[in-house]
Amino acid sequence: MEMSDTTRAAKAALAVTESLALPAHDAIVIQDSNRLTLRLAPCDTLARVAPPGHEAASFEVELTQRLTEVGCPVGALEPRADARVYTHDGFAVTLWTYYEPVAHHVSPADYAETLEHLHAGMREVDVPSPRFIDRIAEAEEVVVNPKLSPGLADTDRSFLGGRLAGLSQAIKKRGAAEQMLHGEPHPGNVLGTQNGLLFIDLETTCRGPVEFDLAHVPQAVCEHYPNIDQELLDDCRPLVLAMVAAWRWKRGDRFPNGRFFGEELLRALRNGPPWPTLDIVNAGVGLSENQPN
């Protein structure tokens, strides 16, 4: 968000908590990307504030409720507030439990087990969600429309668009079984807490093969996840690189050094296999592990 919008968004979150009699006087920015994530003090509530037109908040709240009911390892909603989307000054505000981070190394085995647990729980809920093909189409639209990606050179536009289209077709032809997925279960969306690992940011949930989710995680995690279709995973990895590259070239992208990251992703795609995982590309350019849309 722009600085003026960030200030207004923080005030909106504080106003919502005040209306609920939750003591909140300070708003600490945790992440500022396509939506603002704040820690509100002293009530220790996590607020996610989306600008007008951001339609995923209601879906995320409903899905979180359903997944919590079946015991999925997901970040919980704020128990002291109604589970819904609050609006103030045009912003959509959702309230969540704040977890004090636990500073320890996340073992690949624990990461894989928690993701498998999430996938198992997702098979138990019936919430309408888009397919992963729909998310690919959104990335393709960013690439082919110069108004949405004005900084993307024509040669890069042609190359990236071709990779997205070709990989999408290759995966569809495999006809793999699909289920509900997190959509972006990369390390930036995994919290280490006193209660174990929890997945957050479910607004990217979609239906697809589990290999699409696994293409977002470190290789060591995949090695502990059972029954992977390795050939399908090998197709999904460059697809995820191409999709994240598209987001980095989208007009208004707020990812730190996002344009540089986008260039590195294009370079990785041009270099060909073996495909690096997102954490490897992140480490190579010295960026955090968050991958906001």
CSV table of C-alpha atoms in Angstrom, one decimal:
chain,number,residue,atom,x,y,z
A,1,MET,CA,0.0,0.0,0.0
A,2,GLU,CA,1.0,3.6,-0.4
A,3,MET,CA,2.1,5.4,2.8
A,4,SER,CA,-1.1,7.3,3.0
A,5,ASP,CA,-3.2,4.1,2.5
A,6,THR,CA,-1.0,2.3,5.1
A,7,THR,CA,-1.8,5.0,7.7
A,8,ARG,CA,-5.5,4.9,6.9
A,9,ALA,CA,-5.5,1.1,7.0
A,10,ALA,CA,-3.9,1.0,10.4
A,11,LYS,CA,-6.4,3.5,11.7
A,12,ALA,CA,-9.2,1.3,10.3
A,13,ALA,CA,-7.9,-1.8,12.1
A,14,LEU,CA,-7.6,0.2,15.4
A,15,ALA,CA,-11.1,1.5,15.0
A,16,VAL,CA,-12.5,-2.0,14.5
A,17,THR,CA,-10.8,-3.4,17.6
A,18,GLU,CA,-12.0,-0.4,19.6
A,19,SER,CA,-15.6,-1.1,18.5
A,20,LEU,CA,-15.1,-4.6,19.9
A,21,ALA,CA,-13.7,-3.4,23.2
A,22,LEU,CA,-10.3,-4.9,22.5
A,23,PRO,CA,-7.6,-2.7,23.9
A,24,ALA,CA,-5.4,-1.6,21.0
A,25,HIS,CA,-3.5,1.6,20.9
A,26,ASP,CA,-0.5,0.7,18.7
A,27,ALA,CA,-0.3,-0.9,15.3
A,28,ILE,CA,3.0,-2.6,14.4
A,29,VAL,CA,3.5,-3.4,10.7
A,30,ILE,CA,4.5,-7.0,10.1
A,31,GLN,CA,4.1,-7.1,6.4
A,32,ASP,CA,3.0,-4.6,3.7
A,33,SER,CA,2.2,-6.2,0.4
A,34,ASN,CA,-1.2,-6.7,-1.4
A,35,ARG,CA,-2.7,-6.2,2.1
A,36,LEU,CA,-1.4,-4.9,5.4
A,37,THR,CA,-0.6,-7.2,8.3
A,38,LEU,CA,-0.5,-5.6,11.7
A,39,ARG,CA,0.1,-6.6,15.3
A,40,LEU,CA,-2.2,-4.6,17.5
A,41,ALA,CA,-1.1,-4.0,21.0
A,42,PRO,CA,-1.7,-4.4,23.9
A,43,CYS,CA,-4.5,-6.8,23.0
A,44,ASP,CA,-2.0,-8.9,20.9
A,45,THR,CA,-4.4,-9.3,17.9
A,46,LEU,CA,-3.2,-9.8,14.4
A,47,ALA,CA,-5.1,-7.7,11.8
A,48,ARG,CA,-5.1,-8.1,8.1
A,49,VAL,CA,-6.3,-5.1,6.2
A,50,ALA,CA,-7.2,-5.3,2.5
A,51,PRO,CA,-7.9,-2.3,0.3
A,52,PRO,CA,-11.2,-1.8,-1.5
A,53,GLY,CA,-11.7,-4.5,-4.2
A,54,HIS,CA,-9.9,-7.2,-2.4
A,55,GLU,CA,-12.5,-10.0,-2.4
A,56,ALA,CA,-10.6,-12.9,-0.8
A,57,ALA,CA,-11.1,-11.9,2.8
A,58,SER,CA,-14.6,-13.5,3.3
A,59,PHE,CA,-13.4,-16.7,1.6
A,60,GLU,CA,-10.4,-16.9,3.9
A,61,VAL,CA,-12.4,-16.5,7.0
A,62,GLU,CA,-15.0,-19.2,6.0
A,63,LEU,CA,-12.2,-21.6,5.0
A,64,THR,CA,-10.3,-21.1,8.2
A,65,GLN,CA,-13.3,-21.8,10.2
A,66,ARG,CA,-14.0,-25.1,8.3
A,67,LEU,CA,-10.4,-26.2,8.5
A,68,THR,CA,-10.1,-25.4,12.2
A,69,GLU,CA,-13.2,-27.6,12.8
A,70,VAL,CA,-11.5,-30.6,11.3
A,71,GLY,CA,-8.2,-30.0,13.2
A,72,CYS,CA,-6.1,-28.6,10.4
A,73,PRO,CA,-2.8,-26.9,11.3
A,74,VAL,CA,-3.8,-23.3,10.4
A,75,GLY,CA,-3.5,-20.0,12.1
A,76,ALA,CA,-6.7,-19.3,14.0
A,77,LEU,CA,-9.1,-16.4,13.9
A,78,GLU,CA,-9.3,-14.0,16.9
A,79,PRO,CA,-11.5,-15.9,19.4
A,80,ARG,CA,-12.6,-12.6,21.1
A,81,ALA,CA,-14.3,-11.4,17.9
A,82,ASP,CA,-17.0,-12.6,15.6
A,83,ALA,CA,-15.5,-14.6,12.6
A,84,ARG,CA,-16.3,-12.2,9.8
A,85,VAL,CA,-15.0,-9.4,7.7
A,86,TYR,CA,-15.2,-5.9,9.3
A,87,THR,CA,-15.3,-2.8,7.2
A,88,HIS,CA,-14.1,0.7,8.1
A,89,ASP,CA,-13.2,3.6,5.8
A,90,GLY,CA,-13.5,1.4,2.8
A,91,PHE,CA,-11.0,-1.2,4.1
A,92,ALA,CA,-11.8,-4.9,4.8
A,93,VAL,CA,-10.4,-6.0,8.2
A,94,THR,CA,-10.1,-9.5,9.5
A,95,LEU,CA,-8.8,-10.4,13.0
A,96,TRP,CA,-6.6,-13.3,13.8
A,97,THR,CA,-4.8,-14.9,16.7
A,98,TYR,CA,-1.3,-13.5,17.2
A,99,TYR,CA,1.4,-16.2,17.7
A,100,GLU,CA,4.6,-15.2,19.4
A,101,PRO,CA,7.2,-16.6,17.0
A,102,VAL,CA,9.4,-19.5,18.1
A,103,ALA,CA,12.9,-19.1,17.0
A,104,HIS,CA,14.0,-22.5,15.9
A,105,HIS,CA,14.9,-24.3,12.7
A,106,VAL,CA,11.9,-25.9,11.0
A,107,SER,CA,12.9,-29.5,10.1
A,108,PRO,CA,12.0,-30.7,6.6
A,109,ALA,CA,10.3,-33.7,8.1
A,110,ASP,CA,8.1,-31.6,10.4
A,111,TYR,CA,7.3,-29.2,7.5
A,112,ALA,CA,6.3,-32.1,5.2
A,113,GLU,CA,4.2,-33.8,7.9
A,114,THR,CA,2.3,-30.6,8.7
A,115,LEU,CA,1.7,-30.0,5.0
A,116,GLU,CA,0.4,-33.6,4.6
A,117,HIS,CA,-1.8,-33.0,7.6
A,118,LEU,CA,-3.2,-29.8,6.0
A,119,HIS,CA,-3.9,-31.6,2.7
A,120,ALA,CA,-5.7,-34.4,4.5
A,121,GLY,CA,-7.9,-32.0,6.3
A,122,MET,CA,-8.6,-30.1,3.1
A,123,ARG,CA,-10.0,-33.3,1.6
A,124,GLU,CA,-12.6,-33.3,4.3
A,125,VAL,CA,-14.1,-29.8,3.7
A,126,ASP,CA,-16.3,-28.7,0.9
A,127,VAL,CA,-15.7,-25.1,0.2
A,128,PRO,CA,-16.0,-23.8,-3.5
A,129,SER,CA,-12.5,-22.7,-4.6
A,130,PRO,CA,-10.9,-21.8,-7.9
A,131,ARG,CA,-8.7,-24.3,-9.7
A,132,PHE,CA,-4.9,-23.8,-10.0
A,133,ILE,CA,-5.5,-23.4,-13.7
A,134,ASP,CA,-7.5,-20.2,-12.9
A,135,ARG,CA,-4.5,-18.8,-11.0
A,136,ILE,CA,-2.2,-19.6,-13.9
A,137,ALA,CA,-4.7,-17.7,-16.1
A,138,GLU,CA,-4.4,-14.7,-13.8
A,139,ALA,CA,-0.6,-14.7,-14.2
A,140,GLU,CA,-0.9,-15.0,-17.9
A,141,GLU,CA,-3.2,-12.0,-18.0
A,142,VAL,CA,-0.5,-10.0,-16.2
A,143,VAL,CA,2.1,-11.0,-18.7
A,144,VAL,CA,0.1,-10.5,-21.9
A,145,ASN,CA,-1.4,-7.2,-20.9
A,146,PRO,CA,1.2,-4.4,-21.1
A,147,LYS,CA,-1.1,-2.2,-19.0
A,148,LEU,CA,-0.7,-4.7,-16.1
A,149,SER,CA,3.0,-5.2,-16.6
A,150,PRO,CA,4.4,-2.0,-18.2
A,151,GLY,CA,8.0,-2.7,-17.1
A,152,LEU,CA,8.3,-6.1,-18.8
A,153,ALA,CA,10.3,-6.0,-22.0
A,154,ASP,CA,8.7,-7.5,-25.1
A,155,THR,CA,11.2,-10.3,-25.4
A,156,ASP,CA,10.6,-11.3,-21.7
A,157,ARG,CA,6.9,-10.9,-22.2
A,158,SER,CA,6.9,-13.4,-25.1
A,159,PHE,CA,9.2,-15.8,-23.3
A,160,LEU,CA,7.3,-15.7,-20.0
A,161,GLY,CA,3.9,-16.0,-21.6
A,162,GLY,CA,5.1,-19.0,-23.6
A,163,ARG,CA,6.4,-20.7,-20.5
A,164,LEU,CA,3.1,-20.2,-18.6
A,165,ALA,CA,1.0,-21.4,-21.5
A,166,GLY,CA,3.2,-24.4,-22.3
A,167,LEU,CA,3.6,-25.6,-18.8
A,168,SER,CA,-0.1,-25.2,-18.1
A,169,GLN,CA,-0.9,-27.4,-21.0
A,170,ALA,CA,1.6,-30.0,-20.1
A,171,ILE,CA,0.2,-30.3,-16.6
A,172,LYS,CA,-3.4,-30.4,-17.7
A,173,LYS,CA,-2.6,-33.3,-20.1
A,174,ARG,CA,-1.4,-35.4,-17.2
A,175,GLY,CA,-4.9,-35.5,-15.8
A,176,ALA,CA,-3.6,-35.8,-12.2
A,177,ALA,CA,-6.0,-36.0,-9.3
A,178,GLU,CA,-6.9,-32.7,-7.8
A,179,GLN,CA,-7.9,-31.6,-4.3
A,180,MET,CA,-8.0,-28.4,-2.3
A,181,LEU,CA,-4.5,-26.9,-1.8
A,182,HIS,CA,-3.0,-24.1,0.2
A,183,GLY,CA,-1.8,-22.5,-3.1
A,184,GLU,CA,1.4,-20.9,-1.7
A,185,PRO,CA,2.8,-23.0,1.2
A,186,HIS,CA,6.3,-21.6,0.9
A,187,PRO,CA,8.3,-21.0,4.1
A,188,GLY,CA,7.0,-17.4,4.5
A,189,ASN,CA,3.5,-18.9,5.1
A,190,VAL,CA,4.6,-21.3,7.8
A,191,LEU,CA,4.7,-20.2,11.4
A,192,GLY,CA,6.7,-21.9,14.1
A,193,THR,CA,4.6,-21.6,17.3
A,194,GLN,CA,4.3,-23.1,20.8
A,195,ASN,CA,1.6,-25.3,19.3
A,196,GLY,CA,3.8,-26.5,16.4
A,197,LEU,CA,3.8,-25.5,12.8
A,198,LEU,CA,0.8,-23.6,11.4
A,199,PHE,CA,0.0,-22.5,7.9
A,200,ILE,CA,-1.3,-19.0,7.3
A,201,ASP,CA,-2.5,-16.8,4.4
A,202,LEU,CA,-5.2,-19.1,2.9
A,203,GLU,CA,-6.4,-16.5,0.4
A,204,THR,CA,-4.5,-18.3,-2.4
A,205,THR,CA,-6.3,-21.6,-1.8
A,206,CYS,CA,-7.2,-23.5,-5.0
A,207,ARG,CA,-7.8,-27.0,-6.3
A,208,GLY,CA,-5.1,-28.9,-8.1
A,209,PRO,CA,-2.5,-31.7,-7.7
A,210,VAL,CA,-0.6,-31.7,-4.5
A,211,GLU,CA,2.6,-31.4,-6.6
A,212,PHE,CA,1.5,-27.8,-7.3
A,213,ASP,CA,1.8,-27.0,-3.6
A,214,LEU,CA,5.0,-29.0,-3.2
A,215,ALA,CA,6.6,-26.9,-6.0
A,216,HIS,CA,6.6,-24.0,-3.5
A,217,VAL,CA,8.6,-25.7,-0.8
A,218,PRO,CA,12.3,-26.6,-0.3
A,219,GLN,CA,13.5,-29.7,-2.0
A,220,ALA,CA,14.3,-31.3,1.4
A,221,VAL,CA,10.6,-31.0,2.4
A,222,CYS,CA,9.6,-32.8,-0.8
A,223,GLU,CA,11.9,-35.7,0.1
A,224,HIS,CA,9.8,-36.3,3.2
A,225,TYR,CA,6.3,-36.1,1.5
A,226,PRO,CA,5.0,-39.5,0.5
A,227,ASN,CA,3.9,-40.7,-2.9
A,228,ILE,CA,5.0,-37.7,-5.0
A,229,ASP,CA,4.7,-37.9,-8.8
A,230,GLN,CA,8.2,-36.7,-9.6
A,231,GLU,CA,7.6,-36.0,-13.2
A,232,LEU,CA,4.5,-33.9,-12.4
A,233,LEU,CA,6.6,-32.0,-9.7
A,234,ASP,CA,9.3,-31.4,-12.3
A,235,ASP,CA,6.6,-29.6,-14.5
A,236,CYS,CA,5.1,-27.7,-11.5
A,237,ARG,CA,8.4,-26.2,-10.4
A,238,PRO,CA,9.1,-24.1,-13.5
A,239,LEU,CA,5.4,-23.2,-13.6
A,240,VAL,CA,5.6,-21.8,-10.1
A,241,LEU,CA,8.8,-19.9,-11.0
A,242,ALA,CA,7.0,-18.4,-14.0
A,243,MET,CA,3.9,-17.4,-11.9
A,244,VAL,CA,5.9,-15.7,-9.2
A,245,ALA,CA,7.9,-13.9,-11.9
A,246,ALA,CA,4.6,-12.6,-13.3
A,247,TRP,CA,3.5,-11.2,-9.9
A,248,ARG,CA,6.9,-9.5,-9.6
A,249,TRP,CA,6.3,-7.6,-12.9
A,250,LYS,CA,2.7,-6.7,-12.0
A,251,ARG,CA,2.1,-3.0,-11.8
A,252,GLY,CA,2.0,-1.9,-8.2
A,253,ASP,CA,3.8,-4.9,-6.8
A,254,ARG,CA,5.1,-4.2,-3.3
A,255,PHE,CA,7.6,-7.0,-2.9
A,256,PRO,CA,10.9,-5.7,-1.6
A,257,ASN,CA,13.3,-5.5,-4.6
A,258,GLY,CA,10.6,-7.3,-6.5
A,259,ARG,CA,11.9,-6.2,-10.0
A,260,PHE,CA,15.3,-7.7,-9.2
A,261,PHE,CA,13.7,-10.9,-8.0
A,262,GLY,CA,11.6,-11.0,-11.2
A,263,GLU,CA,14.8,-10.8,-13.3
A,264,GLU,CA,16.4,-13.6,-11.3
A,265,LEU,CA,13.3,-15.8,-11.9
A,266,LEU,CA,13.4,-15.1,-15.6
A,267,ARG,CA,17.1,-16.0,-15.6
A,268,ALA,CA,16.4,-19.3,-13.8
A,269,LEU,CA,13.7,-20.2,-16.3
A,270,ARG,CA,16.0,-19.5,-19.2
A,271,ASN,CA,18.8,-21.6,-17.7
A,272,GLY,CA,16.5,-24.6,-17.7
A,273,PRO,CA,16.6,-27.7,-15.5
A,274,PRO,CA,17.5,-28.7,-12.9
A,275,TRP,CA,14.9,-26.2,-11.6
A,276,PRO,CA,15.8,-24.2,-8.4
A,277,THR,CA,13.2,-24.0,-5.7
A,278,LEU,CA,11.9,-20.7,-4.6
A,279,ASP,CA,13.9,-20.7,-1.4
A,280,ILE,CA,17.1,-21.2,-3.4
A,281,VAL,CA,16.3,-18.2,-5.7
A,282,ASN,CA,15.4,-16.2,-2.6
A,283,ALA,CA,18.7,-17.0,-0.9
A,284,GLY,CA,20.6,-16.2,-4.1
A,285,VAL,CA,19.3,-12.6,-4.2
A,286,GLY,CA,19.2,-12.1,-0.5
A,287,LEU,CA,15.5,-11.7,-0.1
A,288,SER,CA,13.0,-12.9,2.5
A,289,GLU,CA,11.0,-16.0,2.0
A,290,ASN,CA,7.6,-14.3,1.6
A,291,GLN,CA,6.1,-14.5,-1.8
A,292,PRO,CA,3.1,-12.1,-1.9
A,293,ASN,CA,0.9,-11.9,-4.9
